[in-house]
mmCIF file of C-alpha atoms in Angstrom:
data_model
loop_
_atom_site.group_PDB
_atom_site.id
_atom_site.type_symbol
_atom_site.label_atom_id
_atom_site.label_comp_id
_atom_site.label_asym_id
_atom_site.label_seq_id
_atom_site.Cartn_x
_atom_site.Cartn_y
_atom_site.Cartn_z
ATOM 1 C CA MET A 1482 85.479 -58.053 42.522
ATOM 2 C CA THR A 1483 88.005 -55.716 41.338
ATOM 3 C CA THR A 1484 88.712 -52.627 43.351
ATOM 4 C CA ARG A 1485 88.389 -49.557 41.157
ATOM 5 C CA VAL A 1486 90.290 -46.489 41.898
ATOM 6 C CA PRO A 1487 89.043 -43.266 40.375
ATOM 7 C CA LEU A 1488 91.573 -41.097 38.401
ATOM 8 C CA THR A 1489 91.327 -37.360 38.384
ATOM 9 C CA ARG A 1490 90.313 -35.831 35.064
ATOM 10 C CA ARG A 1491 90.340 -32.490 33.361
ATOM 11 C CA TYR A 1492 87.424 -31.587 31.084
ATOM 12 C CA LEU A 1493 86.513 -28.853 28.642
ATOM 13 C CA MET A 1494 82.882 -28.039 28.173
ATOM 14 C CA CYS A 1495 80.657 -25.521 26.572
ATOM 15 C CA PRO A 1496 77.282 -24.248 27.938
ATOM 16 C CA PRO A 1497 74.343 -24.794 25.649
ATOM 17 C CA ARG A 1498 73.355 -21.130 25.792
ATOM 18 C CA TYR A 1499 72.492 -21.178 21.993
ATOM 19 C CA PHE A 1500 71.494 -24.774 21.666
ATOM 20 C CA ALA A 1501 68.730 -25.475 19.179
ATOM 21 C CA VAL A 1502 67.891 -27.986 16.481
ATOM 22 C CA ASP A 1503 67.579 -25.858 13.479
ATOM 23 C CA TYR A 1504 68.781 -28.475 11.100
ATOM 24 C CA ALA A 1505 69.390 -32.251 10.804
ATOM 25 C CA ILE A 1506 72.827 -33.715 10.281
ATOM 26 C CA ASN A 1507 72.164 -37.082 12.123
ATOM 27 C CA PRO A 1508 69.123 -39.307 12.539
ATOM 28 C CA TRP A 1509 68.324 -37.994 16.045
ATOM 29 C CA MET A 1510 67.854 -34.402 14.900
ATOM 30 C CA ASP A 1511 64.313 -33.250 14.100
ATOM 31 C CA PRO A 1512 63.773 -29.554 13.646
ATOM 32 C CA ASP A 1513 60.130 -29.907 14.093
ATOM 33 C CA THR A 1514 60.736 -31.173 17.639
ATOM 34 C CA PRO A 1515 60.546 -28.308 20.157
ATOM 35 C CA VAL A 1516 63.646 -27.779 22.340
ATOM 36 C CA ASP A 1517 63.543 -26.398 25.728
ATOM 37 C CA ARG A 1518 66.784 -24.350 25.996
ATOM 38 C CA GLU A 1519 66.394 -23.722 29.683
ATOM 39 C CA ARG A 1520 66.052 -27.304 30.445
ATOM 40 C CA ALA A 1521 69.082 -28.173 28.305
ATOM 41 C CA LEU A 1522 71.035 -25.589 30.262
ATOM 42 C CA ALA A 1523 69.989 -27.066 33.544
ATOM 43 C CA GLN A 1524 70.723 -30.698 32.493
ATOM 44 C CA TRP A 1525 74.166 -29.514 31.141
ATOM 45 C CA ALA A 1526 74.863 -27.836 34.446
ATOM 46 C CA GLY A 1527 73.921 -31.041 36.242
ATOM 47 C CA LEU A 1528 76.541 -32.951 34.250
ATOM 48 C CA ARG A 1529 79.163 -30.294 34.887
ATOM 49 C CA ASP A 1530 78.418 -30.272 38.606
ATOM 50 C CA THR A 1531 78.522 -34.078 38.755
ATOM 51 C CA TYR A 1532 82.047 -34.055 37.371
ATOM 52 C CA ARG A 1533 82.988 -31.499 39.871
ATOM 53 C CA ARG A 1534 81.456 -33.427 42.699
ATOM 54 C CA LEU A 1535 83.492 -36.482 41.573
ATOM 55 C CA GLY A 1536 86.622 -34.414 42.002
ATOM 56 C CA HIS A 1537 87.395 -33.415 38.312
ATOM 57 C CA THR A 1538 88.344 -30.125 36.913
ATOM 58 C CA VAL A 1539 85.774 -28.473 34.524
ATOM 59 C CA GLU A 1540 86.860 -25.502 32.315
ATOM 60 C CA GLU A 1541 84.347 -23.732 30.133
ATOM 61 C CA ILE A 1542 84.485 -22.270 26.602
ATOM 62 C CA GLU A 1543 82.329 -19.365 25.797
ATOM 63 C CA PRO A 1544 79.494 -20.515 23.370
ATOM 64 C CA GLN A 1545 78.885 -18.464 20.169
ATOM 65 C CA PRO A 1546 75.614 -17.443 18.710
ATOM 66 C CA GLY A 1547 74.726 -19.301 15.396
ATOM 67 C CA LEU A 1548 76.559 -22.335 16.629
ATOM 68 C CA PRO A 1549 73.883 -24.504 18.367
ATOM 69 C CA ASP A 1550 76.018 -27.611 18.388
ATOM 70 C CA MET A 1551 79.050 -26.011 19.993
ATOM 71 C CA VAL A 1552 77.711 -27.632 23.264
ATOM 72 C CA PHE A 1553 79.168 -30.964 21.944
ATOM 73 C CA ALA A 1554 82.758 -30.077 22.849
ATOM 74 C CA ALA A 1555 84.171 -33.655 22.251
ATOM 75 C CA ASN A 1556 83.916 -33.090 18.422
ATOM 76 C CA SER A 1557 86.302 -30.153 18.557
ATOM 77 C CA GLY A 1558 89.657 -31.550 19.789
ATOM 78 C CA LEU A 1559 91.817 -34.483 20.755
ATOM 79 C CA VAL A 1560 94.385 -33.841 23.430
ATOM 80 C CA LEU A 1561 97.130 -36.413 24.361
ATOM 81 C CA GLY A 1562 100.324 -35.575 26.134
ATOM 82 C CA GLY A 1563 99.607 -31.871 25.883
ATOM 83 C CA ARG A 1564 99.425 -32.001 22.129
ATOM 84 C CA VAL A 1565 96.325 -30.877 20.513
ATOM 85 C CA LEU A 1566 94.746 -32.105 17.268
ATOM 86 C CA GLY A 1567 91.845 -29.836 16.223
ATOM 87 C CA ALA A 1568 88.762 -30.606 14.300
ATOM 88 C CA ARG A 1569 87.570 -30.367 10.741
ATOM 89 C CA PHE A 1570 83.840 -30.884 10.464
ATOM 90 C CA ARG A 1571 81.981 -32.629 7.819
ATOM 91 C CA ALA A 1572 78.759 -30.606 8.176
ATOM 92 C CA PRO A 1573 79.299 -27.016 7.098
ATOM 93 C CA GLN A 1574 76.965 -25.796 9.810
ATOM 94 C CA ARG A 1575 79.563 -26.886 12.382
ATOM 95 C CA GLY A 1576 82.661 -25.722 10.510
ATOM 96 C CA PRO A 1577 83.314 -22.462 12.515
ATOM 97 C CA GLU A 1578 83.313 -24.286 15.898
ATOM 98 C CA ALA A 1579 86.895 -25.526 15.043
ATOM 99 C CA GLU A 1580 88.374 -22.232 15.081
ATOM 100 C CA HIS A 1581 86.669 -21.160 18.312
ATOM 101 C CA TYR A 1582 88.154 -24.260 20.149
ATOM 102 C CA ARG A 1583 91.508 -23.618 18.517
ATOM 103 C CA ARG A 1584 91.531 -20.078 19.982
ATOM 104 C CA TRP A 1585 90.629 -21.452 23.438
ATOM 105 C CA PHE A 1586 93.639 -23.795 23.382
ATOM 106 C CA THR A 1587 96.029 -21.172 22.144
ATOM 107 C CA GLY A 1588 94.744 -18.840 24.809
ATOM 108 C CA HIS A 1589 95.298 -21.220 27.573
ATOM 109 C CA GLY A 1590 98.935 -22.028 26.838
ATOM 110 C CA TYR A 1591 98.772 -24.752 24.288
ATOM 111 C CA HIS A 1592 101.380 -24.341 21.546
ATOM 112 C CA ASP A 1593 101.497 -27.688 19.992
ATOM 113 C CA ILE A 1594 98.320 -27.546 18.032
ATOM 114 C CA THR A 1595 97.710 -29.209 14.708
ATOM 115 C CA MET A 1596 94.573 -28.521 12.628
ATOM 116 C CA PRO A 1597 93.660 -31.447 10.510
ATOM 117 C CA SER A 1598 93.717 -31.477 6.700
ATOM 118 C CA ARG A 1599 91.122 -34.219 6.509
ATOM 119 C CA ILE A 1600 87.680 -34.457 7.985
ATOM 120 C CA ASN A 1601 88.252 -35.280 11.685
ATOM 121 C CA GLU A 1602 85.695 -34.963 14.384
ATOM 122 C CA ALA A 1603 88.048 -35.435 17.219
ATOM 123 C CA GLU A 1604 86.900 -37.359 20.255
ATOM 124 C CA GLY A 1605 83.726 -38.084 18.592
ATOM 125 C CA ASP A 1606 85.619 -40.569 16.595
ATOM 126 C CA PHE A 1607 88.814 -41.167 18.650
ATOM 127 C CA ALA A 1608 88.941 -43.075 22.095
ATOM 128 C CA TRP A 1609 92.283 -43.265 23.861
ATOM 129 C CA THR A 1610 92.809 -46.803 25.527
ATOM 130 C CA GLY A 1611 96.072 -45.807 27.292
ATOM 131 C CA ARG A 1612 97.996 -47.899 24.808
ATOM 132 C CA LEU A 1613 96.281 -47.324 21.269
ATOM 133 C CA LEU A 1614 93.936 -44.869 19.825
ATOM 134 C CA LEU A 1615 90.659 -46.477 18.722
ATOM 135 C CA ALA A 1616 89.441 -44.598 15.506
ATOM 136 C CA GLY A 1617 85.969 -44.548 13.981
ATOM 137 C CA THR A 1618 85.162 -43.978 10.380
ATOM 138 C CA GLY A 1619 82.158 -44.632 8.126
ATOM 139 C CA PHE A 1620 79.985 -41.395 8.589
ATOM 140 C CA ARG A 1621 82.024 -38.483 9.691
ATOM 141 C CA THR A 1622 85.775 -38.780 10.296
ATOM 142 C CA GLU A 1623 87.686 -39.825 7.236
ATOM 143 C CA PRO A 1624 90.149 -42.848 7.296
ATOM 144 C CA GLU A 1625 92.972 -40.576 6.192
ATOM 145 C CA ALA A 1626 92.494 -38.555 9.430
ATOM 146 C CA HIS A 1627 93.479 -41.715 11.438
ATOM 147 C CA ALA A 1628 96.986 -41.637 9.768
ATOM 148 C CA GLU A 1629 97.068 -37.962 10.496
ATOM 149 C CA ALA A 1630 96.370 -38.644 14.306
ATOM 150 C CA GLN A 1631 99.077 -41.322 14.299
ATOM 151 C CA GLU A 1632 101.688 -38.779 12.889
ATOM 152 C CA VAL A 1633 100.577 -36.069 15.427
ATOM 153 C CA PHE A 1634 100.671 -38.120 18.515
ATOM 154 C CA GLY A 1635 102.991 -40.964 17.585
ATOM 155 C CA VAL A 1636 100.687 -43.645 19.108
ATOM 156 C CA PRO A 1637 99.171 -46.791 17.321
ATOM 157 C CA VAL A 1638 95.907 -45.953 15.731
ATOM 158 C CA LEU A 1639 93.199 -48.839 15.141
ATOM 159 C CA SER A 1640 90.549 -48.031 12.448
ATOM 160 C CA LEU A 1641 87.013 -49.234 13.117
ATOM 161 C CA ARG A 1642 84.110 -49.011 10.543
ATOM 162 C CA LEU A 1643 80.760 -47.740 11.804
ATOM 163 C CA VAL A 1644 77.850 -49.171 9.628
ATOM 164 C CA ASP A 1645 74.602 -47.897 11.506
ATOM 165 C CA PRO A 1646 73.886 -44.306 10.672
ATOM 166 C CA ARG A 1647 72.325 -43.975 14.190
ATOM 167 C CA PHE A 1648 75.681 -44.390 15.681
ATOM 168 C CA TYR A 1649 77.445 -41.961 13.435
ATOM 169 C CA HIS A 1650 80.344 -41.219 15.759
ATOM 170 C CA LEU A 1651 82.491 -43.882 17.593
ATOM 171 C CA ASP A 1652 81.524 -42.220 20.930
ATOM 172 C CA THR A 1653 77.846 -43.298 20.339
ATOM 173 C CA ALA A 1654 78.929 -46.947 20.106
ATOM 174 C CA LEU A 1655 81.873 -47.516 22.336
ATOM 175 C CA PHE A 1656 83.808 -45.907 25.402
ATOM 176 C CA VAL A 1657 86.730 -46.695 27.447
ATOM 177 C CA LEU A 1658 86.026 -47.758 31.020
ATOM 178 C CA SER A 1659 89.570 -48.279 32.184
ATOM 179 C CA GLU A 1660 92.957 -47.671 30.491
ATOM 180 C CA ALA A 1661 95.532 -50.166 29.717
ATOM 181 C CA THR A 1662 98.011 -50.921 32.532
ATOM 182 C CA GLY A 1663 100.721 -53.620 32.533
ATOM 183 C CA ASP A 1664 99.504 -56.614 30.794
ATOM 184 C CA SER A 1665 95.858 -55.476 30.761
ATOM 185 C CA PRO A 1666 94.536 -53.957 27.477
ATOM 186 C CA GLY A 1667 92.114 -51.897 29.349
ATOM 187 C CA GLU A 1668 88.393 -52.345 29.345
ATOM 188 C CA ILE A 1669 85.681 -50.950 27.059
ATOM 189 C CA ALA A 1670 81.917 -51.064 26.617
ATOM 190 C CA TYR A 1671 80.535 -51.164 23.210
ATOM 191 C CA TYR A 1672 77.486 -52.226 20.930
ATOM 192 C CA PRO A 1673 78.801 -54.799 18.233
ATOM 193 C CA PRO A 1674 75.985 -54.237 15.705
ATOM 194 C CA ALA A 1675 77.160 -50.626 15.150
ATOM 195 C CA PHE A 1676 80.437 -51.937 13.736
ATOM 196 C CA SER A 1677 81.305 -53.813 10.421
ATOM 197 C CA PRO A 1678 81.849 -57.644 10.714
ATOM 198 C CA GLY A 1679 85.667 -57.140 10.529
ATOM 199 C CA SER A 1680 85.702 -54.454 13.230
ATOM 200 C CA GLN A 1681 83.560 -56.519 15.436
ATOM 201 C CA ARG A 1682 86.081 -59.354 15.176
ATOM 202 C CA VAL A 1683 88.934 -57.092 15.916
ATOM 203 C CA LEU A 1684 87.247 -55.658 18.960
ATOM 204 C CA ALA A 1685 86.457 -59.127 20.294
ATOM 205 C CA ARG A 1686 89.982 -60.207 19.873
ATOM 206 C CA LEU A 1687 91.523 -57.075 21.593
ATOM 207 C CA PHE A 1688 88.880 -56.800 24.368
ATOM 208 C CA PRO A 1689 87.438 -60.198 25.051
ATOM 209 C CA ASP A 1690 86.105 -59.092 28.378
ATOM 210 C CA ALA A 1691 84.334 -55.957 27.145
ATOM 211 C CA VAL A 1692 81.023 -54.974 28.443
ATOM 212 C CA ILE A 1693 78.460 -55.505 25.754
ATOM 213 C CA ALA A 1694 75.439 -53.143 25.559
ATOM 214 C CA THR A 1695 71.955 -54.035 24.607
ATOM 215 C CA ASP A 1696 69.897 -52.432 21.851
ATOM 216 C CA ALA A 1697 68.022 -50.275 24.488
ATOM 217 C CA ASP A 1698 71.450 -49.245 26.050
ATOM 218 C CA ALA A 1699 72.736 -48.016 22.573
ATOM 219 C CA GLU A 1700 69.514 -46.243 21.565
ATOM 220 C CA CYS A 1701 69.479 -44.051 24.781
ATOM 221 C CA PHE A 1702 73.115 -42.920 24.223
ATOM 222 C CA GLY A 1703 74.282 -45.218 27.122
ATOM 223 C CA LEU A 1704 77.488 -45.681 25.290
ATOM 224 C CA ASN A 1705 78.147 -41.976 25.152
ATOM 225 C CA GLY A 1706 79.475 -42.289 28.734
ATOM 226 C CA VAL A 1707 82.438 -40.989 30.602
ATOM 227 C CA SER A 1708 84.492 -43.043 33.025
ATOM 228 C CA ASP A 1709 87.242 -42.059 35.432
ATOM 229 C CA ASN A 1710 88.265 -45.722 36.142
ATOM 230 C CA ARG A 1711 85.660 -45.993 38.760
ATOM 231 C CA HIS A 1712 82.727 -43.819 38.357
ATOM 232 C CA VAL A 1713 80.901 -44.054 35.096
ATOM 233 C CA VAL A 1714 78.684 -41.116 34.045
ATOM 234 C CA LEU A 1715 76.023 -42.274 31.718
ATOM 235 C CA PRO A 1716 72.296 -41.513 30.699
ATOM 236 C CA ALA A 1717 69.867 -42.404 33.379
ATOM 237 C CA GLU A 1718 67.842 -44.477 30.919
ATOM 238 C CA ALA A 1719 70.641 -46.927 30.319
ATOM 239 C CA ALA A 1720 69.633 -49.204 33.326
ATOM 240 C CA ALA A 1721 70.765 -52.415 31.886
ATOM 241 C CA LEU A 1722 74.306 -51.078 31.134
ATOM 242 C CA ALA A 1723 74.476 -49.627 34.540
ATOM 243 C CA GLY A 1724 73.775 -52.953 35.983
ATOM 244 C CA ARG A 1725 76.518 -54.601 33.899
ATOM 245 C CA LEU A 1726 78.948 -51.924 35.105
ATOM 246 C CA ALA A 1727 78.098 -52.424 38.715
ATOM 247 C CA ASP A 1728 78.601 -56.164 38.357
ATOM 248 C CA ARG A 1729 82.353 -55.305 37.249
ATOM 249 C CA GLY A 1730 82.886 -53.111 40.091
ATOM 250 C CA TYR A 1731 82.190 -49.704 38.583
ATOM 251 C CA GLU A 1732 79.951 -47.080 40.129
ATOM 252 C CA PRO A 1733 77.360 -45.892 37.559
ATOM 253 C CA VAL A 1734 76.494 -42.251 37.891
ATOM 254 C CA PRO A 1735 73.152 -41.597 36.022
ATOM 255 C CA VAL A 1736 72.607 -38.168 34.642
ATOM 256 C CA GLU A 1737 69.526 -36.711 32.635
ATOM 257 C CA LEU A 1738 70.438 -35.204 29.236
ATOM 258 C CA SER A 1739 67.145 -35.802 27.406
ATOM 259 C CA GLU A 1740 67.015 -32.259 25.757
ATOM 260 C CA LEU A 1741 70.550 -32.471 24.417
ATOM 261 C CA ARG A 1742 69.970 -35.926 23.159
ATOM 262 C CA LYS A 1743 67.582 -34.192 20.648
ATOM 263 C CA GLY A 1744 70.821 -32.852 19.044
ATOM 264 C CA GLY A 1745 72.203 -36.339 19.045
ATOM 265 C CA GLY A 1746 74.422 -36.088 22.083
ATOM 266 C CA GLY A 1747 75.001 -37.490 25.562
ATOM 267 C CA PRO A 1748 77.456 -36.917 28.447
ATOM 268 C CA LYS A 1749 80.548 -37.658 26.312
ATOM 269 C CA CYS A 1750 79.547 -35.551 23.448
ATOM 270 C CA CYS A 1751 79.560 -32.591 25.950
ATOM 271 C CA THR A 1752 82.848 -33.501 27.380
ATOM 272 C CA LEU A 1753 86.452 -32.974 25.845
ATOM 273 C CA GLU A 1754 88.966 -34.583 28.001
ATOM 274 C CA ILE A 1755 92.400 -32.770 28.284
ATOM 275 C CA ARG A 1756 95.113 -35.206 28.769
ATOM 276 C CA LYS A 1757 98.496 -33.811 29.699
#
């Protein structure tokens, strides 16, 4: 079995102090379903503390009233090599979040910041493999934003089309387990039915040894996971996926995020990775 060595990460997160489901902008959101904000805060804190226990750095941005989805930090920026590409949200309810995150980066010493001209929901639809940037489209991020990201970062960008509205962001249907090194393209886990036939063929060709998720894995946001090359933080309900990962030498780290799932989010949605 492959020996997996964890790599230290740096994350930005936002406490769900004002979390609520007051509107529906994805199939998982139901304003008629009660939300327990205190429970959401406790579950979020458990995720943050898990990262810290694993040796990672977690920074926090101050949440803002009236922005209940600001907790889903991954949608607000993409950081590679110290360069920042901000967000431009499709739903007007989330639009103001982009400026708050931009100010955080500016206030923390980031000077190379680009705000997109096209709809771009950041790490929600972009996944860095260490060699290329996988880019989702179909429901949120526009295809033109993929070209914008390539210009900003100077890395190859591969467009993938999402076709199932339940998996409206790339990070609900795919995540990177280990980044590319040497001759290895890296390793991913994904749910093929979330993608168009052509995108499925591309993923199968590039990542023939990918971990394939079951329907149940995908439906509990199991693919909204976060990996440090060894430890894989994922929803506790994704038992089948956890077993497959363990078979590959990864160490699954289950967390409970049932309240935040009511907003259509899991571990990755709450986690913006800062790559220097």
